[in-house]
PDB file of C-alpha atoms in Angstrom:
ATOM      1  CA  GLN A   5    -157.374  15.385 -53.793  1.00  0.00           C
ATOM      2  CA  GLN A   6    -158.767  12.661 -55.986  1.00  0.00           C
ATOM      3  CA  GLN A   7    -160.736  15.085 -58.149  1.00  0.00           C
ATOM      4  CA  VAL A   8    -160.058  16.074 -61.716  1.00  0.00           C
ATOM      5  CA  LYS A   9    -161.579  19.442 -62.589  1.00  0.00           C
ATOM      6  CA  GLN A  10    -162.545  19.933 -66.238  1.00  0.00           C
ATOM      7  CA  SER A  11    -163.524  23.108 -68.042  1.00  0.00           C
ATOM      8  CA  PRO A  12    -165.410  24.438 -69.858  1.00  0.00           C
ATOM      9  CA  GLN A  13    -168.651  22.531 -69.360  1.00  0.00           C
ATOM     10  CA  SER A  14    -169.643  23.261 -72.951  1.00  0.00           C
ATOM     11  CA  LEU A  15    -167.951  24.739 -75.983  1.00  0.00           C
ATOM     12  CA  ILE A  16    -169.100  25.921 -79.391  1.00  0.00           C
ATOM     13  CA  VAL A  17    -166.664  26.543 -82.238  1.00  0.00           C
ATOM     14  CA  GLN A  18    -166.876  27.041 -85.958  1.00  0.00           C
ATOM     15  CA  LYS A  19    -165.523  24.458 -88.376  1.00  0.00           C
ATOM     16  CA  GLY A  20    -161.765  24.810 -88.646  1.00  0.00           C
ATOM     17  CA  GLY A  21    -161.452  26.338 -85.175  1.00  0.00           C
ATOM     18  CA  ILE A  22    -159.244  24.954 -82.409  1.00  0.00           C
ATOM     19  CA  PRO A  23    -161.281  24.051 -79.321  1.00  0.00           C
ATOM     20  CA  ILE A  24    -159.252  23.715 -76.134  1.00  0.00           C
ATOM     21  CA  ILE A  25    -160.451  21.737 -73.127  1.00  0.00           C
ATOM     22  CA  ASN A  26    -158.629  22.023 -69.834  1.00  0.00           C
ATOM     23  CA  CYS A  27    -158.224  19.725 -66.853  1.00  0.00           C
ATOM     24  CA  ALA A  28    -156.561  20.217 -63.491  1.00  0.00           C
ATOM     25  CA  TYR A  29    -155.667  17.718 -60.784  1.00  0.00           C
ATOM     26  CA  GLU A  30    -154.315  17.771 -57.235  1.00  0.00           C
ATOM     27  CA  ASN A  31    -152.896  14.309 -56.678  1.00  0.00           C
ATOM     28  CA  THR A  32    -149.231  14.438 -57.699  1.00  0.00           C
ATOM     29  CA  ALA A  33    -149.142  10.638 -57.714  1.00  0.00           C
ATOM     30  CA  PHE A  34    -151.253  10.542 -60.878  1.00  0.00           C
ATOM     31  CA  ASP A  35    -149.099   9.245 -63.727  1.00  0.00           C
ATOM     32  CA  TYR A  36    -151.483   8.562 -66.588  1.00  0.00           C
ATOM     33  CA  PHE A  37    -153.810  11.078 -68.272  1.00  0.00           C
ATOM     34  CA  PRO A  38    -156.168   9.854 -71.017  1.00  0.00           C
ATOM     35  CA  TRP A  39    -158.837  11.679 -72.970  1.00  0.00           C
ATOM     36  CA  TYR A  40    -162.026   9.966 -74.068  1.00  0.00           C
ATOM     37  CA  GLN A  41    -164.524  10.972 -76.763  1.00  0.00           C
ATOM     38  CA  GLN A  42    -168.129   9.941 -76.390  1.00  0.00           C
ATOM     39  CA  PHE A  43    -170.962  10.240 -78.887  1.00  0.00           C
ATOM     40  CA  PRO A  44    -174.586  10.096 -77.697  1.00  0.00           C
ATOM     41  CA  GLY A  45    -175.668   6.567 -76.850  1.00  0.00           C
ATOM     42  CA  LYS A  46    -172.181   5.141 -77.348  1.00  0.00           C
ATOM     43  CA  GLY A  47    -169.388   4.090 -75.037  1.00  0.00           C
ATOM     44  CA  PRO A  48    -166.395   6.384 -74.450  1.00  0.00           C
ATOM     45  CA  ALA A  49    -163.579   5.863 -76.946  1.00  0.00           C
ATOM     46  CA  LEU A  50    -159.955   6.329 -75.938  1.00  0.00           C
ATOM     47  CA  LEU A  51    -158.675   9.253 -77.978  1.00  0.00           C
ATOM     48  CA  ILE A  52    -155.178   9.989 -76.743  1.00  0.00           C
ATOM     49  CA  ALA A  53    -153.219   9.664 -73.511  1.00  0.00           C
ATOM     50  CA  ILE A  54    -150.076  11.107 -71.982  1.00  0.00           C
ATOM     51  CA  ARG A  55    -147.669  10.292 -69.180  1.00  0.00           C
ATOM     52  CA  PRO A  56    -145.985  13.027 -67.112  1.00  0.00           C
ATOM     53  CA  ASP A  57    -142.526  12.470 -68.575  1.00  0.00           C
ATOM     54  CA  VAL A  58    -143.504  14.382 -71.740  1.00  0.00           C
ATOM     55  CA  SER A  59    -145.041  17.832 -72.179  1.00  0.00           C
ATOM     56  CA  GLU A  60    -146.910  17.259 -75.417  1.00  0.00           C
ATOM     57  CA  LYS A  61    -148.283  14.418 -77.489  1.00  0.00           C
ATOM     58  CA  LYS A  62    -149.912  14.573 -80.932  1.00  0.00           C
ATOM     59  CA  GLU A  63    -152.067  12.016 -82.669  1.00  0.00           C
ATOM     60  CA  GLY A  64    -153.554  13.272 -85.901  1.00  0.00           C
ATOM     61  CA  ARG A  65    -155.562  16.425 -85.189  1.00  0.00           C
ATOM     62  CA  PHE A  66    -155.557  15.830 -81.433  1.00  0.00           C
ATOM     63  CA  THR A  67    -152.849  17.199 -79.131  1.00  0.00           C
ATOM     64  CA  ILE A  68    -152.407  16.890 -75.394  1.00  0.00           C
ATOM     65  CA  SER A  69    -150.385  19.555 -73.615  1.00  0.00           C
ATOM     66  CA  PHE A  70    -149.158  18.676 -70.135  1.00  0.00           C
ATOM     67  CA  ASN A  71    -147.867  21.056 -67.477  1.00  0.00           C
ATOM     68  CA  LYS A  72    -146.568  19.021 -64.553  1.00  0.00           C
ATOM     69  CA  SER A  73    -145.689  21.968 -62.325  1.00  0.00           C
ATOM     70  CA  ALA A  74    -149.138  23.496 -62.740  1.00  0.00           C
ATOM     71  CA  LYS A  75    -150.822  20.085 -62.488  1.00  0.00           C
ATOM     72  CA  GLN A  76    -152.817  20.816 -65.626  1.00  0.00           C
ATOM     73  CA  PHE A  77    -153.329  19.176 -68.977  1.00  0.00           C
ATOM     74  CA  SER A  78    -155.367  20.147 -71.991  1.00  0.00           C
ATOM     75  CA  LEU A  79    -156.750  18.777 -75.236  1.00  0.00           C
ATOM     76  CA  HIS A  80    -156.463  20.753 -78.470  1.00  0.00           C
ATOM     77  CA  ILE A  81    -158.389  19.730 -81.581  1.00  0.00           C
ATOM     78  CA  MET A  82    -156.846  21.149 -84.737  1.00  0.00           C
ATOM     79  CA  ASP A  83    -159.009  21.977 -87.764  1.00  0.00           C
ATOM     80  CA  SER A  84    -162.145  20.887 -85.928  1.00  0.00           C
ATOM     81  CA  GLN A  85    -164.942  19.302 -87.945  1.00  0.00           C
ATOM     82  CA  PRO A  86    -168.685  18.882 -87.296  1.00  0.00           C
ATOM     83  CA  GLY A  87    -167.976  15.177 -86.807  1.00  0.00           C
ATOM     84  CA  ASP A  88    -165.906  16.087 -83.733  1.00  0.00           C
ATOM     85  CA  SER A  89    -169.093  17.210 -81.973  1.00  0.00           C
ATOM     86  CA  ALA A  90    -169.205  14.977 -78.912  1.00  0.00           C
ATOM     87  CA  THR A  91    -168.591  14.947 -75.178  1.00  0.00           C
ATOM     88  CA  TYR A  92    -164.962  14.817 -74.127  1.00  0.00           C
ATOM     89  CA  PHE A  93    -163.796  13.461 -70.773  1.00  0.00           C
ATOM     90  CA  CYS A  94    -160.363  13.826 -69.303  1.00  0.00           C
ATOM     91  CA  ALA A  95    -159.211  11.340 -66.698  1.00  0.00           C
ATOM     92  CA  ALA A  96    -156.265  10.583 -64.460  1.00  0.00           C
ATOM     93  CA  SER A  97    -154.943   7.585 -62.589  1.00  0.00           C
ATOM     94  CA  ASN A  98    -152.074   6.294 -60.506  1.00  0.00           C
ATOM     95  CA  ARG A  99    -151.084   3.033 -62.045  1.00  0.00           C
ATOM     96  CA  GLY A 100    -148.533   2.179 -59.387  1.00  0.00           C
ATOM     97  CA  VAL A 101    -150.982   1.893 -56.508  1.00  0.00           C
ATOM     98  CA  ASN A 102    -153.195  -0.886 -57.750  1.00  0.00           C
ATOM     99  CA  GLY A 103    -152.416  -4.439 -58.633  1.00  0.00           C
ATOM    100  CA  GLY A 104    -153.254  -5.153 -62.224  1.00  0.00           C
ATOM    101  CA  TYR A 105    -155.982  -2.610 -62.862  1.00  0.00           C
ATOM    102  CA  ASN A 106    -156.311   1.103 -63.508  1.00  0.00           C
ATOM    103  CA  LYS A 107    -158.825   3.156 -61.536  1.00  0.00           C
ATOM    104  CA  LEU A 108    -159.608   6.209 -63.632  1.00  0.00           C
ATOM    105  CA  ILE A 109    -160.777   9.463 -62.046  1.00  0.00           C
ATOM    106  CA  PHE A 110    -162.886  11.288 -64.624  1.00  0.00           C
ATOM    107  CA  GLY A 111    -163.480  14.968 -65.147  1.00  0.00           C
ATOM    108  CA  ALA A 112    -167.075  16.158 -65.449  1.00  0.00           C
ATOM    109  CA  GLY A 113    -166.974  16.312 -69.244  1.00  0.00           C
ATOM    110  CA  THR A 114    -167.134  18.985 -71.949  1.00  0.00           C
ATOM    111  CA  ARG A 115    -169.841  19.027 -74.574  1.00  0.00           C
ATOM    112  CA  LEU A 116    -168.316  20.255 -77.813  1.00  0.00           C
ATOM    113  CA  ALA A 117    -170.351  21.472 -80.762  1.00  0.00           C
ATOM    114  CA  VAL A 118    -168.580  22.260 -84.030  1.00  0.00           C
ATOM    115  CA  HIS A 119    -170.773  24.300 -86.351  1.00  0.00           C
ATOM    116  CA  PRO A 120    -170.374  24.058 -90.143  1.00  0.00           C
TER     117      PRO A 120
ATOM    118  CA  ASP B 210    -158.610  -5.745 -82.147  1.00  0.00           C
ATOM    119  CA  THR B 211    -159.580  -3.366 -79.347  1.00  0.00           C
ATOM    120  CA  GLU B 212    -163.186  -4.416 -79.056  1.00  0.00           C
ATOM    121  CA  VAL B 213    -165.305  -4.911 -75.981  1.00  0.00           C
ATOM    122  CA  THR B 214    -168.773  -6.232 -76.729  1.00  0.00           C
ATOM    123  CA  GLN B 215    -171.855  -5.881 -74.558  1.00  0.00           C
ATOM    124  CA  THR B 216    -175.274  -7.487 -74.726  1.00  0.00           C
ATOM    125  CA  PRO B 217    -178.050  -6.584 -74.802  1.00  0.00           C
ATOM    126  CA  LYS B 218    -177.914  -3.105 -76.300  1.00  0.00           C
ATOM    127  CA  HIS B 219    -181.173  -2.130 -74.655  1.00  0.00           C
ATOM    128  CA  LEU B 220    -183.015  -3.617 -71.684  1.00  0.00           C
ATOM    129  CA  VAL B 221    -186.326  -2.683 -70.133  1.00  0.00           C
ATOM    130  CA  MET B 222    -187.199  -4.380 -66.870  1.00  0.00           C
ATOM    131  CA  GLY B 223    -189.677  -4.134 -64.075  1.00  0.00           C
ATOM    132  CA  MET B 224    -188.697  -3.632 -60.489  1.00  0.00           C
ATOM    133  CA  THR B 225    -189.328  -7.310 -59.663  1.00  0.00           C
ATOM    134  CA  ASN B 226    -187.447  -8.768 -62.625  1.00  0.00           C
ATOM    135  CA  LYS B 227    -184.102 -10.525 -62.667  1.00  0.00           C
ATOM    136  CA  LYS B 228    -181.876  -9.862 -65.652  1.00  0.00           C
ATOM    137  CA  SER B 229    -178.208 -10.014 -66.564  1.00  0.00           C
ATOM    138  CA  LEU B 230    -175.859  -7.872 -68.604  1.00  0.00           C
ATOM    139  CA  LYS B 231    -172.996  -9.527 -70.440  1.00  0.00           C
ATOM    140  CA  CYS B 232    -169.587  -8.222 -71.459  1.00  0.00           C
ATOM    141  CA  GLU B 233    -166.892  -9.953 -73.488  1.00  0.00           C
ATOM    142  CA  GLN B 234    -163.383  -9.113 -74.630  1.00  0.00           C
ATOM    143  CA  HIS B 235    -160.814 -11.150 -76.531  1.00  0.00           C
ATOM    144  CA  MET B 236    -157.799  -8.893 -76.123  1.00  0.00           C
ATOM    145  CA  GLY B 237    -156.269 -10.990 -73.361  1.00  0.00           C
ATOM    146  CA  HIS B 238    -156.979  -8.249 -70.841  1.00  0.00           C
ATOM    147  CA  ARG B 239    -156.913  -9.334 -67.209  1.00  0.00           C
ATOM    148  CA  ALA B 240    -158.802  -6.407 -65.694  1.00  0.00           C
ATOM    149  CA  MET B 241    -162.485  -5.769 -66.382  1.00  0.00           C
ATOM    150  CA  TYR B 242    -164.728  -3.019 -65.116  1.00  0.00           C
ATOM    151  CA  TRP B 243    -168.391  -2.112 -64.741  1.00  0.00           C
ATOM    152  CA  TYR B 244    -169.426   1.534 -64.869  1.00  0.00           C
ATOM    153  CA  LYS B 245    -172.770   3.280 -64.582  1.00  0.00           C
ATOM    154  CA  GLN B 246    -173.327   6.470 -66.557  1.00  0.00           C
ATOM    155  CA  LYS B 247    -176.214   8.872 -66.141  1.00  0.00           C
ATOM    156  CA  ALA B 248    -177.027  11.474 -68.777  1.00  0.00           C
ATOM    157  CA  LYS B 249    -174.517  14.320 -69.033  1.00  0.00           C
ATOM    158  CA  LYS B 250    -172.301  12.767 -66.338  1.00  0.00           C
ATOM    159  CA  PRO B 251    -168.972  10.935 -66.478  1.00  0.00           C
ATOM    160  CA  PRO B 252    -168.832   7.166 -66.058  1.00  0.00           C
ATOM    161  CA  GLU B 253    -169.073   6.120 -62.421  1.00  0.00           C
ATOM    162  CA  LEU B 254    -167.036   3.078 -61.412  1.00  0.00           C
ATOM    163  CA  MET B 255    -169.018   0.224 -59.863  1.00  0.00           C
ATOM    164  CA  PHE B 256    -166.791  -2.880 -59.856  1.00  0.00           C
ATOM    165  CA  VAL B 257    -163.309  -3.940 -60.906  1.00  0.00           C
ATOM    166  CA  TYR B 258    -162.142  -7.498 -61.504  1.00  0.00           C
ATOM    167  CA  SER B 259    -158.439  -8.217 -61.766  1.00  0.00           C
ATOM    168  CA  TYR B 260    -157.346 -11.730 -62.725  1.00  0.00           C
ATOM    169  CA  GLU B 261    -160.948 -12.854 -62.269  1.00  0.00           C
ATOM    170  CA  LYS B 262    -161.083 -11.693 -58.657  1.00  0.00           C
ATOM    171  CA  LEU B 263    -163.197  -8.813 -57.406  1.00  0.00           C
ATOM    172  CA  SER B 264    -160.767  -6.013 -56.542  1.00  0.00           C
ATOM    173  CA  ILE B 265    -163.080  -3.030 -56.135  1.00  0.00           C
ATOM    174  CA  ASN B 266    -166.709  -2.710 -55.110  1.00  0.00           C
ATOM    175  CA  GLU B 267    -167.538   0.981 -54.921  1.00  0.00           C
ATOM    176  CA  SER B 268    -170.224   0.472 -52.265  1.00  0.00           C
ATOM    177  CA  VAL B 269    -172.704  -0.650 -54.893  1.00  0.00           C
ATOM    178  CA  PRO B 270    -176.135  -1.817 -53.631  1.00  0.00           C
ATOM    179  CA  SER B 271    -176.517  -5.589 -53.431  1.00  0.00           C
ATOM    180  CA  ARG B 272    -179.234  -5.535 -56.103  1.00  0.00           C
ATOM    181  CA  PHE B 273    -176.259  -5.381 -58.493  1.00  0.00           C
ATOM    182  CA  SER B 274    -174.203  -8.578 -58.440  1.00  0.00           C
ATOM    183  CA  PRO B 275    -171.089  -8.940 -60.622  1.00  0.00           C
ATOM    184  CA  GLU B 276    -169.610 -12.187 -61.840  1.00  0.00           C
ATOM    185  CA  CYS B 277    -166.441 -12.992 -63.753  1.00  0.00           C
ATOM    186  CA  PRO B 278    -166.741 -16.581 -65.075  1.00  0.00           C
ATOM    187  CA  ASN B 279    -163.401 -16.391 -66.904  1.00  0.00           C
ATOM    188  CA  SER B 280    -160.843 -13.868 -68.071  1.00  0.00           C
ATOM    189  CA  SER B 281    -162.864 -12.929 -71.161  1.00  0.00           C
ATOM    190  CA  LEU B 282    -166.334 -12.618 -69.664  1.00  0.00           C
ATOM    191  CA  LEU B 283    -167.970 -10.293 -67.180  1.00  0.00           C
ATOM    192  CA  ASN B 284    -171.592 -10.386 -66.111  1.00  0.00           C
ATOM    193  CA  LEU B 285    -173.729  -8.029 -64.082  1.00  0.00           C
ATOM    194  CA  HIS B 286    -176.772  -9.634 -62.503  1.00  0.00           C
ATOM    195  CA  LEU B 287    -179.670  -7.334 -61.748  1.00  0.00           C
ATOM    196  CA  HIS B 288    -182.461  -7.942 -59.266  1.00  0.00           C
ATOM    197  CA  ALA B 289    -185.127  -5.732 -57.712  1.00  0.00           C
ATOM    198  CA  LEU B 290    -183.818  -2.588 -59.333  1.00  0.00           C
ATOM    199  CA  GLN B 291    -185.244   0.869 -58.777  1.00  0.00           C
ATOM    200  CA  PRO B 292    -186.245   3.417 -61.447  1.00  0.00           C
ATOM    201  CA  GLU B 293    -183.235   5.532 -60.448  1.00  0.00           C
ATOM    202  CA  ASP B 294    -181.005   2.667 -61.604  1.00  0.00           C
ATOM    203  CA  SER B 295    -181.954   3.485 -65.186  1.00  0.00           C
ATOM    204  CA  ALA B 296    -178.712   4.444 -66.929  1.00  0.00           C
ATOM    205  CA  LEU B 297    -176.133   3.414 -69.504  1.00  0.00           C
ATOM    206  CA  TYR B 298    -174.093   0.513 -68.124  1.00  0.00           C
ATOM    207  CA  LEU B 299    -170.609   0.332 -69.530  1.00  0.00           C
ATOM    208  CA  CYS B 300    -168.078  -2.450 -69.446  1.00  0.00           C
ATOM    209  CA  ALA B 301    -164.366  -1.817 -69.942  1.00  0.00           C
ATOM    210  CA  SER B 302    -161.147  -3.801 -69.940  1.00  0.00           C
ATOM    211  CA  SER B 303    -157.460  -3.050 -69.597  1.00  0.00           C
ATOM    212  CA  GLY B 304    -154.368  -5.049 -70.334  1.00  0.00           C
ATOM    213  CA  LEU B 305    -150.915  -5.786 -69.069  1.00  0.00           C
ATOM    214  CA  ALA B 306    -149.850  -2.137 -69.231  1.00  0.00           C
ATOM    215  CA  TRP B 307    -152.505  -1.504 -66.584  1.00  0.00           C
ATOM    216  CA  ASP B 308    -153.361   1.714 -68.330  1.00  0.00           C
ATOM    217  CA  GLU B 309    -155.195   1.776 -71.625  1.00  0.00           C
ATOM    218  CA  GLN B 310    -158.802   1.092 -70.780  1.00  0.00           C
ATOM    219  CA  PHE B 311    -161.228   0.274 -73.571  1.00  0.00           C
ATOM    220  CA  PHE B 312    -164.977   0.652 -73.209  1.00  0.00           C
ATOM    221  CA  GLY B 313    -167.790  -1.314 -74.754  1.00  0.00           C
ATOM    222  CA  PRO B 314    -170.819   0.336 -76.389  1.00  0.00           C
ATOM    223  CA  GLY B 315    -172.916  -0.013 -73.243  1.00  0.00           C
ATOM    224  CA  THR B 316    -176.341  -1.371 -72.337  1.00  0.00           C
ATOM    225  CA  ARG B 317    -179.121   1.185 -72.042  1.00  0.00           C
ATOM    226  CA  LEU B 318    -181.157   0.020 -69.038  1.00  0.00           C
ATOM    227  CA  THR B 319    -184.619   1.301 -68.247  1.00  0.00           C
ATOM    228  CA  VAL B 320    -186.302   0.256 -65.004  1.00  0.00           C
ATOM    229  CA  LEU B 321    -190.053   0.742 -64.932  1.00  0.00           C
TER     230      LEU B 321
END
């Protein structure tokens, strides 16, 4: 019940395409859903995050869609660029359980390649 | 400033060596984390400190020893590591909102 299932494992799109990465969870107590972007040899960078009281959040070319009833959330990258080629991790947590920290449960990751 | 710094960037050590990894943040965050990441895998939580006290130890072998000297610093002491401990070690911190967690660039550790 603590798992976050992420798909696809890898994704190839052409420049300008809209890659979509999906995540699903079981624990209905999760109340925070971030996405991280990681380039080879670097630490993960927080990209965008959503809470379950909204169904969509946009930041620049990145959009999270959230479906509470289906327990799914997804990342859309508009007008994708070769520089977006990276590994993307979704995550989930229940902030209310812990005292002063946030234990993230990560998905397995999606390796995205954007071809010119 | 949302920066977490880690030193060294790279570390090569023998199985009998003792070394330490260092992490620092100046965002006023009160929670700090150590993760281990193997190639093509997500970060794997090792330790969590909250208000300078160890809150989570994810059954990590005793050859890894964390230390939080103050609210801005986090160390990971390494002793008698195994080759399978070679990985990217990531530090992260989170603030009063308990949620946004920021990662450092990591230390690439190789155990010979």
